[in-house]
mmCIF file of C-alpha atoms and ligand atoms in Angstrom:
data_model
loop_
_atom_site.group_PDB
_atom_site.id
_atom_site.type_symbol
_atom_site.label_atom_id
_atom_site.label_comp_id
_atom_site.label_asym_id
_atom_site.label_seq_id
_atom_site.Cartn_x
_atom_site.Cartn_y
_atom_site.Cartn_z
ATOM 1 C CA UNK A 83 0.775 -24.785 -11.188
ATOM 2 C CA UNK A 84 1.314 -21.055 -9.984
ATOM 3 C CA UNK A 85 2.188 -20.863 -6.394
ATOM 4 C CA UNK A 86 1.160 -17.628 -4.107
ATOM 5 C CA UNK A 87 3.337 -16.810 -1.139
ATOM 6 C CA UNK A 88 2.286 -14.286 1.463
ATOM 7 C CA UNK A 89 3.856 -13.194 4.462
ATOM 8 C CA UNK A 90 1.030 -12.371 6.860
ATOM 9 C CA UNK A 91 2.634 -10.475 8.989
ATOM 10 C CA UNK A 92 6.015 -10.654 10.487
ATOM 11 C CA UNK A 93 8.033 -9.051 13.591
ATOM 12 C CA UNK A 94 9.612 -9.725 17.273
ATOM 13 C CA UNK A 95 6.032 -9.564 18.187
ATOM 14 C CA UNK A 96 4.066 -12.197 15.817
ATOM 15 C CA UNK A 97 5.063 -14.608 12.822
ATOM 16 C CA UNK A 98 2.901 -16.128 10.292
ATOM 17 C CA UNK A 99 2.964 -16.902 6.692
ATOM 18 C CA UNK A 100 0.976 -17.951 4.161
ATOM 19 C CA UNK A 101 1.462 -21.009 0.723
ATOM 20 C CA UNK A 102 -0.781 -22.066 -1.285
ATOM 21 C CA UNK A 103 0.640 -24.001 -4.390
ATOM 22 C CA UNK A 104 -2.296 -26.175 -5.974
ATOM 23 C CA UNK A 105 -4.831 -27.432 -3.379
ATOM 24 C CA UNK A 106 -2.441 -27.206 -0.643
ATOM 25 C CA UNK A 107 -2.720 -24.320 1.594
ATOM 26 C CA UNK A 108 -0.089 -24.003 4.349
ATOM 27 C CA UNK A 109 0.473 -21.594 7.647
ATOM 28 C CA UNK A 110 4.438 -20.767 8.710
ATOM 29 C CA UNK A 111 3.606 -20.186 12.584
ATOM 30 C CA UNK A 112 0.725 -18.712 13.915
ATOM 31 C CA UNK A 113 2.251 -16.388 15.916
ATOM 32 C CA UNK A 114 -0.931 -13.765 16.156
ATOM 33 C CA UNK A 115 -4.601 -14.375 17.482
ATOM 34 C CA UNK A 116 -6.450 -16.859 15.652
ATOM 35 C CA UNK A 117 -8.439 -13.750 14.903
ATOM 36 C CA UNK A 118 -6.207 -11.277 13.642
ATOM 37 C CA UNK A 119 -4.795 -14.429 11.245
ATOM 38 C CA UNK A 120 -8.626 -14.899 10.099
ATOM 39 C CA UNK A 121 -8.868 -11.389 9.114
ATOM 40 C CA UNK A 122 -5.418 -11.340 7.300
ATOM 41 C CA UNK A 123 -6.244 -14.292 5.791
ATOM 42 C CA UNK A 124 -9.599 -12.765 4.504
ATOM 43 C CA UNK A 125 -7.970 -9.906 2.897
ATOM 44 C CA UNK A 126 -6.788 -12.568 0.333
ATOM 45 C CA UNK A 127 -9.715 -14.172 0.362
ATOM 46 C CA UNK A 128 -8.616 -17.229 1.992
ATOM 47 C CA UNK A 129 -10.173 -18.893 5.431
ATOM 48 C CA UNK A 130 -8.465 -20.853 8.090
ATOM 49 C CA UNK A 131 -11.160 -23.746 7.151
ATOM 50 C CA UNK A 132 -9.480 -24.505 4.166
ATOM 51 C CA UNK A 133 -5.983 -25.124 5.556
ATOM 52 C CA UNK A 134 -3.777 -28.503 5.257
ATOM 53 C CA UNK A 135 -1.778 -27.595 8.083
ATOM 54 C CA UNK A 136 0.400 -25.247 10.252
ATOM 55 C CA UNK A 137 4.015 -25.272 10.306
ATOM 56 C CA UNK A 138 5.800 -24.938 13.230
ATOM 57 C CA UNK A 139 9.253 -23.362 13.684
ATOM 58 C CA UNK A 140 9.540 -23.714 17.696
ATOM 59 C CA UNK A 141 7.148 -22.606 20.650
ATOM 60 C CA UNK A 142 7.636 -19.018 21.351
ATOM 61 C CA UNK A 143 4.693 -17.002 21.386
ATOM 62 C CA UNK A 144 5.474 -15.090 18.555
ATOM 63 C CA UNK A 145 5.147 -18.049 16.372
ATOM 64 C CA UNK A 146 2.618 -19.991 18.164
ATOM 65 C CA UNK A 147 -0.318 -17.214 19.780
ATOM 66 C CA UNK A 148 -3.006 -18.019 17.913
ATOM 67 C CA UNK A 149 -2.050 -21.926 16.629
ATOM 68 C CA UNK A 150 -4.262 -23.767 19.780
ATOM 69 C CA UNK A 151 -7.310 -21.572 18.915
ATOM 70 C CA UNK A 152 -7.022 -21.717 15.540
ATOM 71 C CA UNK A 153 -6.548 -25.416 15.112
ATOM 72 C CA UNK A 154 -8.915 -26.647 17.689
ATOM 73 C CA UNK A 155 -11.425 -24.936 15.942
ATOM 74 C CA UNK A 156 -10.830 -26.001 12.067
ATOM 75 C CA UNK A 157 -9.381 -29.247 13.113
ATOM 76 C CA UNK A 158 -5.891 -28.641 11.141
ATOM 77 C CA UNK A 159 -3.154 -30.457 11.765
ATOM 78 C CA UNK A 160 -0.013 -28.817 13.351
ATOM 79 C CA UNK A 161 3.402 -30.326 11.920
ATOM 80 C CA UNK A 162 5.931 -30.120 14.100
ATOM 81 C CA UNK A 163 9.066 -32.145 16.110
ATOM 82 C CA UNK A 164 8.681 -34.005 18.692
ATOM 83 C CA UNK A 165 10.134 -31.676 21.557
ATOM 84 C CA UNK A 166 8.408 -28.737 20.545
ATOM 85 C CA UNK A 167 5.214 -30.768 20.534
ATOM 86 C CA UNK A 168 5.279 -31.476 23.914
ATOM 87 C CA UNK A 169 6.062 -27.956 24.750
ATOM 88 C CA UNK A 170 2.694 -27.017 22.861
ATOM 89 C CA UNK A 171 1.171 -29.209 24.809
ATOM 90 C CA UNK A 172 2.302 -27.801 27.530
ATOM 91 C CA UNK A 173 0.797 -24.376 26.702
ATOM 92 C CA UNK A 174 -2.532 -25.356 25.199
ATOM 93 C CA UNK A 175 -5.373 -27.015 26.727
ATOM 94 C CA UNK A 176 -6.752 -27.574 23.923
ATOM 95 C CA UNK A 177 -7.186 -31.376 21.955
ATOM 96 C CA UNK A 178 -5.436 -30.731 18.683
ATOM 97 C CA UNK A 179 -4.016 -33.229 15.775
ATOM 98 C CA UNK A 180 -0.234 -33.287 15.727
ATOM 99 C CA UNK A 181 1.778 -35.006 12.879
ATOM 100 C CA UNK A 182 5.624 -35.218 13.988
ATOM 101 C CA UNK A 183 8.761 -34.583 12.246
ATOM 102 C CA UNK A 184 12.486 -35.600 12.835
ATOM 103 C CA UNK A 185 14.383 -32.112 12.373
ATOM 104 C CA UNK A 186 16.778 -32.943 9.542
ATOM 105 C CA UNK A 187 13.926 -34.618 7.767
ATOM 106 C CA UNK A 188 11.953 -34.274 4.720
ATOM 107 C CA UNK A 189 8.509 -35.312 4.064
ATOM 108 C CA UNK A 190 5.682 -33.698 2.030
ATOM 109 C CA UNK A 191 2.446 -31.672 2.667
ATOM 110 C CA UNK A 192 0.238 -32.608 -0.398
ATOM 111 C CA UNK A 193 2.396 -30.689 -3.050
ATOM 112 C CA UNK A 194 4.432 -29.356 -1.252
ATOM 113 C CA UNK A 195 7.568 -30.915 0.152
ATOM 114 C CA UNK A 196 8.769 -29.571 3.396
ATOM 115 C CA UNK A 197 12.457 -29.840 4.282
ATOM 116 C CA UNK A 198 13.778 -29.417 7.608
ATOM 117 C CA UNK A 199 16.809 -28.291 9.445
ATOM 118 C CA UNK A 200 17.908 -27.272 12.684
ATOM 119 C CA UNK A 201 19.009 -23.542 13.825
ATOM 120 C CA UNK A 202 20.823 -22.267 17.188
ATOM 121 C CA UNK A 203 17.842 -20.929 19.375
ATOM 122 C CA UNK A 204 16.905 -20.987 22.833
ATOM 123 C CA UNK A 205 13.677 -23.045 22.294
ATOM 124 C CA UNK A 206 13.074 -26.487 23.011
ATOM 125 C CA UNK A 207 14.206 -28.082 19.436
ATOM 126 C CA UNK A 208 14.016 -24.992 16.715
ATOM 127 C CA UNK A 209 14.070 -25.642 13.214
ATOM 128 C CA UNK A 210 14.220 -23.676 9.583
ATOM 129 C CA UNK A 211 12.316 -24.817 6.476
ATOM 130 C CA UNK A 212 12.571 -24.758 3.012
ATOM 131 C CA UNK A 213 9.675 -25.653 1.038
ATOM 132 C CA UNK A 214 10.061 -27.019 -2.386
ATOM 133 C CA UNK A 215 6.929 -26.502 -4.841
ATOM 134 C CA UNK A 216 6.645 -27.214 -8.734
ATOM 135 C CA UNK A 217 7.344 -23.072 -9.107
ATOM 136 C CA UNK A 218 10.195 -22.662 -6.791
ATOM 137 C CA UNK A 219 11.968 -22.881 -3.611
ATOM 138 C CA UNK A 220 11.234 -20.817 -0.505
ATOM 139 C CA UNK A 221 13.156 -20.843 2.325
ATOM 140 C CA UNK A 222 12.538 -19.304 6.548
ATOM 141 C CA UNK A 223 15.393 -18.633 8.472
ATOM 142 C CA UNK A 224 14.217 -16.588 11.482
ATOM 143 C CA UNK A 225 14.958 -16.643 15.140
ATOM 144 C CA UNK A 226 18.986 -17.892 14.932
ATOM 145 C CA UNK A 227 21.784 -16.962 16.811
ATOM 146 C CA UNK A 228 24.231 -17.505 13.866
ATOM 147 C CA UNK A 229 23.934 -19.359 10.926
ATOM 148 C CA UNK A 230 25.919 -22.094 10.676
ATOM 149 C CA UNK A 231 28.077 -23.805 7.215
ATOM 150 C CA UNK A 232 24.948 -26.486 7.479
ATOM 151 C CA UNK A 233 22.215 -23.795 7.397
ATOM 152 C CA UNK A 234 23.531 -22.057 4.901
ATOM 153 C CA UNK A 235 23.802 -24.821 2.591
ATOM 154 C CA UNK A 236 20.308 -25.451 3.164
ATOM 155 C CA UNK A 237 18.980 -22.594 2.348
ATOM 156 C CA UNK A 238 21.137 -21.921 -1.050
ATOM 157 C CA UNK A 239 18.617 -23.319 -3.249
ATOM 158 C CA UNK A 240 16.319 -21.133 -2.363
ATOM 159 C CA UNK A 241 14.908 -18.216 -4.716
ATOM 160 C CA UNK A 242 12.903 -16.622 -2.095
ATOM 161 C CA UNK A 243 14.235 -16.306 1.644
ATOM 162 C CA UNK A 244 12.248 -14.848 4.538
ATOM 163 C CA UNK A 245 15.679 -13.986 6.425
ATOM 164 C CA UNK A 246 15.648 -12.359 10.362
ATOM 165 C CA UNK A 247 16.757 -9.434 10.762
ATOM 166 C CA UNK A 248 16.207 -8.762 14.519
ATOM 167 C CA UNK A 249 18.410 -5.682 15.805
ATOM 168 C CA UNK A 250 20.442 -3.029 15.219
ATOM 169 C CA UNK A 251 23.561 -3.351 17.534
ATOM 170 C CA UNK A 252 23.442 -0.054 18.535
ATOM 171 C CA UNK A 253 19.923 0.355 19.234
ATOM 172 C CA UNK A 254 19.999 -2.477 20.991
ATOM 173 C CA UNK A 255 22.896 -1.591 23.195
ATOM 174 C CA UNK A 256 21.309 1.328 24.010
ATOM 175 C CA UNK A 257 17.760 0.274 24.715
ATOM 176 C CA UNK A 258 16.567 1.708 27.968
ATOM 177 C CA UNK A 259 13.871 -1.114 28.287
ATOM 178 C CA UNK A 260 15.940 -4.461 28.569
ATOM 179 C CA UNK A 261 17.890 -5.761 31.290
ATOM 180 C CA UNK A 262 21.947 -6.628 30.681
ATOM 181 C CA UNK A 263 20.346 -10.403 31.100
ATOM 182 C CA UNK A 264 17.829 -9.980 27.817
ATOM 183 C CA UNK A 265 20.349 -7.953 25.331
ATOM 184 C CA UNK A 266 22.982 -11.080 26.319
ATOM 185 C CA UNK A 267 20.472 -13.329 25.589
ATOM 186 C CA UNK A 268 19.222 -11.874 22.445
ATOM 187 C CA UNK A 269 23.558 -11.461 21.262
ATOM 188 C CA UNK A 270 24.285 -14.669 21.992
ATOM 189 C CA UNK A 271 24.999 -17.769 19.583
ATOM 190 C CA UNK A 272 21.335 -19.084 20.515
ATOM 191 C CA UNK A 273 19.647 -15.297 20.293
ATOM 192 C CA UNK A 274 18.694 -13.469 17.048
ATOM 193 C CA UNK A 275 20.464 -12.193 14.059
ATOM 194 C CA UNK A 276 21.374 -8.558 14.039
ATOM 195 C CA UNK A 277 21.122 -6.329 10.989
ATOM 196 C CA UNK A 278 24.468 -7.105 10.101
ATOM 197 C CA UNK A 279 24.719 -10.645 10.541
ATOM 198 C CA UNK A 280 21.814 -10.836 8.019
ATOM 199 C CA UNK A 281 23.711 -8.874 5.540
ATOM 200 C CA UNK A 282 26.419 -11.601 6.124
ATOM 201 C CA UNK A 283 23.898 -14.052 4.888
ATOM 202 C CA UNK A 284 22.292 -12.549 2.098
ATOM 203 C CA UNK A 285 25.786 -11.732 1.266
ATOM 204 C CA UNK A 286 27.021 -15.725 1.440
ATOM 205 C CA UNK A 287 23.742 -16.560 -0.771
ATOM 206 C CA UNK A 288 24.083 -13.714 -3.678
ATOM 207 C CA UNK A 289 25.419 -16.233 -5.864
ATOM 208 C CA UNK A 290 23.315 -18.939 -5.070
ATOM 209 C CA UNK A 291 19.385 -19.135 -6.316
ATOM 210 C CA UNK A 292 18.011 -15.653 -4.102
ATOM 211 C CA UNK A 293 16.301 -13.654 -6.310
ATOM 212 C CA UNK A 294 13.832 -12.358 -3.446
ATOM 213 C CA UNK A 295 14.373 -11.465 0.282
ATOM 214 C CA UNK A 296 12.135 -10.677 2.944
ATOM 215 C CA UNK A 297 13.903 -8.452 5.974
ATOM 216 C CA UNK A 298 11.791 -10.768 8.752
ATOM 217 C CA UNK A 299 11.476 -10.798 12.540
ATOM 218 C CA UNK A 300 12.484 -7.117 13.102
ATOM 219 C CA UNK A 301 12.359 -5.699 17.024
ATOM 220 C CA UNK A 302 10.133 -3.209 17.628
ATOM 221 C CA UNK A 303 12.126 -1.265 19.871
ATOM 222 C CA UNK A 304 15.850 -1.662 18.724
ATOM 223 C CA UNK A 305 15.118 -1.977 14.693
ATOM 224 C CA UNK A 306 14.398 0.107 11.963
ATOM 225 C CA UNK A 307 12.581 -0.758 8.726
ATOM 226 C CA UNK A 308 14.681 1.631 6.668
ATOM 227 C CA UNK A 309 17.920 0.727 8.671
ATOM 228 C CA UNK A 310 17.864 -3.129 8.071
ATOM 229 C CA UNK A 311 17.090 -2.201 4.389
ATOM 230 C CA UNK A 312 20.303 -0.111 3.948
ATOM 231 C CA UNK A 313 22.488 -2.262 6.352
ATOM 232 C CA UNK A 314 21.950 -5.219 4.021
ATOM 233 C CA UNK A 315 21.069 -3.594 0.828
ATOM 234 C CA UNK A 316 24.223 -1.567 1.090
ATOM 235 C CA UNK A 317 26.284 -5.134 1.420
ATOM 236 C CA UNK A 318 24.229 -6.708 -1.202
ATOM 237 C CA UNK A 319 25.350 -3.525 -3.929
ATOM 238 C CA UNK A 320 29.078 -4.179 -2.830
ATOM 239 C CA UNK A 321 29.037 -7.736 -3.378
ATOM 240 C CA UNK A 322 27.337 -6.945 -6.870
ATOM 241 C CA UNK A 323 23.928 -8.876 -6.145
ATOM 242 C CA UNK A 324 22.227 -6.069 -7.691
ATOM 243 C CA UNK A 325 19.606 -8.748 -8.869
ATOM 244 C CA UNK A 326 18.047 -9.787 -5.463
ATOM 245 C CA UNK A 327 15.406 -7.553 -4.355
ATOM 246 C CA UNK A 328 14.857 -6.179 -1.108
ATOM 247 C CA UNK A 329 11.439 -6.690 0.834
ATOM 248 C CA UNK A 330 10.338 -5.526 4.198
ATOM 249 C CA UNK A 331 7.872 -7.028 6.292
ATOM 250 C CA UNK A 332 5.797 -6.014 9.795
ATOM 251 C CA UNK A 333 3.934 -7.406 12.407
ATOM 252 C CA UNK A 334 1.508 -4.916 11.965
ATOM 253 C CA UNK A 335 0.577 -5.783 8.099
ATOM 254 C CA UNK A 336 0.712 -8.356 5.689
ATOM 255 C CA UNK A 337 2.743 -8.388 2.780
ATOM 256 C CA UNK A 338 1.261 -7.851 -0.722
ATOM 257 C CA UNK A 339 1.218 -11.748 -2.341
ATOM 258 C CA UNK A 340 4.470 -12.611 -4.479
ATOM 259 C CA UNK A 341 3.104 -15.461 -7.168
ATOM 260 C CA UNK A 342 5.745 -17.974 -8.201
ATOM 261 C CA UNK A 343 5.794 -19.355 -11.499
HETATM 262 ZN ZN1 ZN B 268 12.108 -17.495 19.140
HETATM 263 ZN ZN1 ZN B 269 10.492 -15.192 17.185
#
């Protein structure tokens, strides 16, 4: 069974993915307008119709914009734990079909199994996921403070990681738009990863399964494309790893489809 993988779009300001291994077809957050997913959807020729369900990382808008929309309309059902449910349903007016996980737990979408961990954020209950298929192992890790022993073990198995890569410390320290309160925030152990702390990451996994990272979850104001690239790429050559490649994402554009298997 080949299994496609494509990263809709991806950025401080919107999150959503996109696996379909066999019949089932899965969404990672829906963190854009139910519109602007069913047009990036249709420029892979797939509909929001013909969806098994939506996974959900935590509430914040940039993973959840377009999910009440979206799912009111096709009827899909949103997978998520039980704290972050009730903060959806605090947000959407909407009647939509919930099926509830325990973080920590595993359970299985069709053919795909989903497992489940939980990552240092300030949201209501914020998990990762790894999803196992018959072609491989993909893993999410965005919107962390730090990643912890746990998390990494997690996400070892891996091949493919969609890893955040929120700031650059500098350009974040120097940002002219955020107040003392937000940068703390964002630099604390419940914030975001910064360039470099990714590169610690990718750097912990090189000899693990990672043959394919996505640089996700990048600020628009205090990141660079280019600058995330060499901060972890340069690690990555002087830990050897010469053999994982390097992908960037954007909120503005999806990514072009990786198949697996
Ligand atoms: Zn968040
Ligand atoms: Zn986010």
């Amino acid at each position: 069974m080949s299994v496609h993988f494509t990263i809709l779009g991806s950025g401080s300001g919107g999150n959503c993915a996109y696996l379909e291994a066999g019949e089932t077809r899965l969404l990672i957050d829906a963190g854009f307008s139910a519109r602007q997913i069913r047009e990036r959807l249709a420029s892979i020729g797939r509909a929001p119709e013909g969806l098994s369900g939506v996974l959900i990382t935590h509430e914040h808008g940039d993973h959840i914009q377009g999910l009440g929309t979206l799912c009111a309309k096709t009827g899909t059902p949103i997978y998520t734990n039980r704290d972050t449910r009730e903060a959806l349903e605090r947000q959407f007016q909407h009647k939509l079909e919930y099926r509830v996980f325990e973080t920590g737990a595993s359970f299985s979408v069709g053919d795909v199994e989903v497992r489940t961990f939980s990552v240092p954020h300030d949201a209501m209950d914020p998990v990762g996921f790894v999803l196992s298929t018959s072609a491989g192992q993909i893993g999410f890790l965005t919107d962390l403070g730090h990643a912890t022993k746990l998390i990494l073990e997690r996400v070892r198995v891996a091949e493919v990681l969609v890893l955040e890569a929120n700031h650059d410390l500098k350009l974040l320290q120097d940002d002219t738009k955020r107040p003392w309160s937000t940068k703390q925030r964002i630099l604390s152990r419940h914030g975001h990863l910064s360039n470099e702390a990714a590169a610690d990451v990718a750097v912990e996994l090189a000899g693990g399964a990672l043959k394919r990272l996505f640089l996700g979850h990048l600020s628009r104001d205090c990141n660079r494309p280019a600058l995330a690239r060499k901060t972890v790429g340069d690690r990555l050559q002087r830990a050897g790893a010469t053999h994982i490649t390097l992908e960037d994402t954007s909120q503005d554009r999806r990514c072009e489809t990786l198949v697996l298997g």
